Each structure stands twice: as structure tokens, then as C-alpha cells.
Coordinates of C-alpha atoms in Angstrom, one line a residue:
M211 CA 204.0 -109.9 107.0
V212 CA 204.0 -106.7 105.5
N213 CA 207.5 -105.4 107.7
L214 CA 208.8 -109.1 106.5
L215 CA 208.3 -108.6 102.9
A216 CA 209.1 -104.8 103.0
S217 CA 212.2 -105.6 102.8
I218 CA 212.1 -106.3 99.0
D219 CA 209.8 -103.3 98.2
A220 CA 207.8 -101.2 100.6
T221 CA 205.2 -100.0 98.7
L222 CA 204.0 -103.3 97.9
A223 CA 204.6 -105.1 100.5
V224 CA 200.7 -104.2 102.0
V225 CA 199.6 -105.4 98.7
W226 CA 201.7 -109.1 98.4
A227 CA 200.1 -109.3 102.8
D228 CA 196.9 -109.1 101.7
R229 CA 197.2 -111.4 98.5
L230 CA 199.1 -113.9 100.5
I231 CA 195.9 -113.5 103.4
A232 CA 193.1 -113.5 101.8
A233 CA 194.3 -116.3 99.6
F234 CA 195.8 -118.7 102.3
G235 CA 193.5 -117.3 105.4
N236 CA 196.3 -116.8 107.8
V237 CA 200.0 -115.9 108.1
G238 CA 200.8 -119.7 109.4
A239 CA 199.6 -120.6 105.7
V240 CA 201.3 -118.7 104.0
L241 CA 204.2 -119.8 105.6
A242 CA 203.0 -123.0 105.7
A243 CA 202.5 -123.1 101.7
N244 CA 204.7 -124.4 98.7
A245 CA 206.8 -121.9 96.5
Q246 CA 204.1 -122.8 93.4
R247 CA 201.1 -121.8 95.6
L248 CA 203.1 -118.4 96.5
K249 CA 204.1 -117.9 93.1
A250 CA 200.6 -118.4 91.4
V251 CA 199.0 -116.2 94.1
L252 CA 202.4 -113.2 94.1
G253 CA 201.9 -113.5 90.3
G254 CA 205.5 -114.7 90.2
E255 CA 206.8 -112.8 92.1
E256 CA 209.8 -115.1 92.6
R257 CA 211.8 -112.1 94.7
V258 CA 208.9 -112.6 98.3
V259 CA 208.7 -116.1 97.0
A260 CA 211.6 -117.0 97.7
L261 CA 212.6 -114.2 100.7
L262 CA 209.0 -116.7 102.3
V263 CA 210.5 -120.5 101.1
A264 CA 213.6 -118.4 103.2
Q265 CA 211.4 -117.9 106.2
R266 CA 209.6 -120.8 106.6
Q267 CA 212.9 -123.2 106.7
T268 CA 214.5 -120.7 109.1
M269 CA 211.7 -120.7 111.8
L270 CA 211.8 -123.9 111.5
W271 CA 215.6 -124.7 112.2
V272 CA 214.9 -122.8 114.8
L273 CA 212.1 -124.4 116.1
R274 CA 213.9 -128.0 115.4
E275 CA 216.5 -127.4 116.8
R276 CA 214.7 -126.1 120.2
A277 CA 212.7 -129.3 120.2
V278 CA 215.0 -131.6 120.5
R279 CA 218.4 -130.6 121.9
R280 CA 216.9 -132.4 125.1
P281 CA 215.0 -135.9 125.8
I282 CA 212.8 -136.2 123.6
V283 CA 208.7 -136.1 125.4
A284 CA 206.1 -135.6 122.9
T285 CA 204.0 -133.3 125.1
R286 CA 206.7 -130.5 125.5
H287 CA 205.6 -127.1 124.3
D288 CA 208.7 -126.9 122.5
L289 CA 208.1 -130.1 120.6
L290 CA 204.2 -129.0 119.9
R291 CA 205.3 -126.1 118.0
Y292 CA 207.6 -127.7 115.9
L293 CA 205.5 -130.0 115.6
H294 CA 202.3 -127.9 114.7
H295 CA 204.3 -124.8 112.9
R296 CA 205.8 -127.9 110.4
M297 CA 202.7 -129.9 109.9
A298 CA 199.5 -128.6 110.6
Y299 CA 198.5 -126.9 107.4
D300 CA 200.1 -129.2 104.7
G301 CA 197.6 -129.9 102.4
E302 CA 198.0 -133.4 102.6
E303 CA 198.6 -136.2 105.4
S304 CA 202.0 -137.7 105.7
L305 CA 203.4 -139.8 109.0
R306 CA 207.0 -138.5 110.3
V307 CA 208.4 -140.3 112.8
L308 CA 211.3 -139.0 115.8
F309 CA 213.5 -142.7 116.4
L310 CA 214.8 -142.6 119.8
N311 CA 217.2 -143.7 121.4
G312 CA 217.5 -145.2 124.9
R313 CA 217.7 -141.4 126.7
R314 CA 214.7 -141.0 124.3
E315 CA 217.7 -138.3 122.5
L316 CA 216.4 -137.8 118.4
L317 CA 218.2 -141.0 116.4
A318 CA 216.2 -139.6 113.1
E319 CA 213.6 -137.6 111.7
E320 CA 211.7 -138.8 109.0
V321 CA 208.6 -139.0 107.0
L322 CA 208.1 -142.7 106.2
A323 CA 204.5 -142.2 104.1
H324 CA 202.4 -139.1 101.9
G325 CA 198.8 -139.3 102.0
G326 CA 196.1 -137.7 100.5
S327 CA 193.9 -135.0 101.8
D328 CA 192.5 -137.3 104.9
A329 CA 194.2 -140.3 104.8
V330 CA 197.8 -142.2 105.0
A331 CA 198.6 -145.3 104.2
I332 CA 201.3 -146.7 105.5
E333 CA 202.0 -150.7 107.6
P334 CA 202.9 -150.3 111.0
R335 CA 206.3 -153.0 109.7
R336 CA 207.4 -150.6 107.6
V337 CA 207.8 -148.1 111.0
I338 CA 209.1 -151.0 112.9
V339 CA 212.0 -152.1 110.5
R340 CA 213.2 -148.3 110.2
A341 CA 213.8 -148.8 113.7
L342 CA 215.0 -151.6 113.6
E343 CA 217.8 -150.2 110.6
L344 CA 218.4 -146.8 113.4
A345 CA 219.0 -149.3 115.9
A346 CA 215.8 -147.6 117.5
T347 CA 214.8 -147.8 121.2
G348 CA 211.6 -146.2 120.9
I349 CA 209.7 -143.6 118.0
V350 CA 206.7 -141.0 118.6
L351 CA 204.9 -141.0 115.9
I352 CA 202.7 -137.8 114.2
H353 CA 200.9 -137.5 111.6
N354 CA 198.8 -134.1 110.6
H355 CA 194.9 -133.7 109.4
P356 CA 194.6 -130.8 106.8
S357 CA 190.4 -131.0 107.5
G358 CA 191.4 -129.2 110.9
D359 CA 190.7 -131.2 113.7
P360 CA 192.5 -133.6 115.2
S361 CA 190.4 -135.6 116.3
P362 CA 191.9 -139.5 116.1
S363 CA 190.0 -141.6 113.4
F364 CA 189.1 -145.3 114.5
A365 CA 192.3 -146.4 111.7
D366 CA 194.6 -144.0 113.6
R367 CA 193.6 -145.9 116.8
R368 CA 193.8 -149.2 115.1
F369 CA 197.4 -148.8 113.9
T370 CA 198.4 -147.1 116.9
R371 CA 198.0 -149.8 119.2
R372 CA 199.6 -153.1 116.1
L373 CA 202.7 -150.6 116.0
A374 CA 202.7 -150.5 120.0
L375 CA 202.1 -154.4 119.9
A376 CA 204.8 -154.9 117.6
G377 CA 207.8 -152.7 118.7
E378 CA 206.9 -154.3 122.4
C379 CA 207.8 -157.9 120.8
L380 CA 210.9 -156.5 119.5
G381 CA 211.8 -153.6 122.1
I382 CA 210.9 -150.8 120.5
Q383 CA 209.2 -148.3 122.6
L384 CA 205.8 -146.1 121.3
H385 CA 206.4 -143.5 123.3
D386 CA 203.6 -140.9 121.9
H387 CA 201.6 -141.0 118.5
L388 CA 200.1 -137.3 118.0
I389 CA 198.2 -135.8 115.3
V390 CA 198.5 -132.4 114.4
A391 CA 195.9 -130.1 113.2
R392 CA 195.6 -125.9 113.0
D393 CA 192.6 -126.4 115.2
G394 CA 195.4 -127.6 118.0
Y395 CA 196.8 -131.3 118.7
E396 CA 195.8 -134.6 120.3
R397 CA 197.0 -137.4 121.6
I398 CA 195.9 -141.4 120.3
G399 CA 198.4 -142.9 123.2
T400 CA 200.3 -145.9 122.9
V401 CA 198.7 -148.4 125.4
A402 CA 198.6 -152.0 123.6
P403 CA 196.4 -154.4 123.6
P404 CA 196.5 -157.4 125.9
V405 CA 198.6 -160.7 123.4
I406 CA 196.2 -163.0 123.2

């Protein structure tokens, strides 16, 4: 990170890097921080903030491009790396959905809900309605846990089961549901409960 910051001012690069690491803990968290938080830590250094924001956007673009150039498989390393960098350090939970065609190629990537630091609320029907609008035949769900622990909650498992069942009834397959966190990721799985 010092080399990147030195492109603006070599004499201050170490000072800026030390401040950023002290405030955020690691380079991943620095790059995940929003511009407002970066400005607060750096005392309003607009050039440095602009560089860090541009670095993150470029990195995410490169990672996303590698992750979606082939059919989507939720456990493929490229996709997991992209999603980790995209969401693991966010301060609030969000639900990201990858909408897929019949060949598992990406039709759209959208964030359908934002929540607080420990929950995100969304009804399965909202995901299904959007999939129908896009003529998607498959979806991959991803949400983050800002706590750093990727373990699924009871609510996470319940939502997954409800969505899988609703999708099955309409010909929309839930391929996977991943939870991304600083400490890794977990798969919830896709098994729908039996119809009663």
C-alpha cells in the first residue's frame, strides 16, 4: 500500500499507510472503506481518498470480470474472491443476487436489500419477482456478515428454504446461497423443504 500511496507523495506515504492500517486493521478493510471514512482518517486528503477509491473500483472490476466470464458456479475460486473483496468488509449486511440464464451465464448482478450490522430483511417474493422480470432461470444469493463470522443463522436458513421452494414452483433454481465474511465464507445450500 505504501507504494501505491507514494505515487501521490513519497514522503507522506508511510504516514498515510500507518494511519489507515491503525484505523481499519488491514489493507482489505482500507480498500473496502467508503470515501467519507477514508477522509476522516486521512484528514481530508482528497487525492489519497480518490486514489484508494479508484484502486478498489479497478480491483473489483478485474475480479468481477474473471468471475463472470464463464458459467457461474458459486464455489469457483474466482467468484469467491470477487465476492469476498466486494462484500466481506462492509459495515452493514446486504443481499446481492446473481441472476442467471439457463446456461448459468450472468444476466444481472444486483443488491436487493441492505440491513443493519446484524440482519437484512427481504421477502423471497421480491427476489422471485426480479428474477421473473429478467427472465432468469437461476439465481445465486450472497450476503455478508459484518461480524466476520460467516456461520448462517436460523433466519438465513429459513429464508433460503422459502426462496428455494418458491423458485422451484416457478422454474427458477436457487443454485446456492453464500455468506461472505472477513473470516471466510459458508454455503447454506439449496435444499427446499418437501411440499406439504
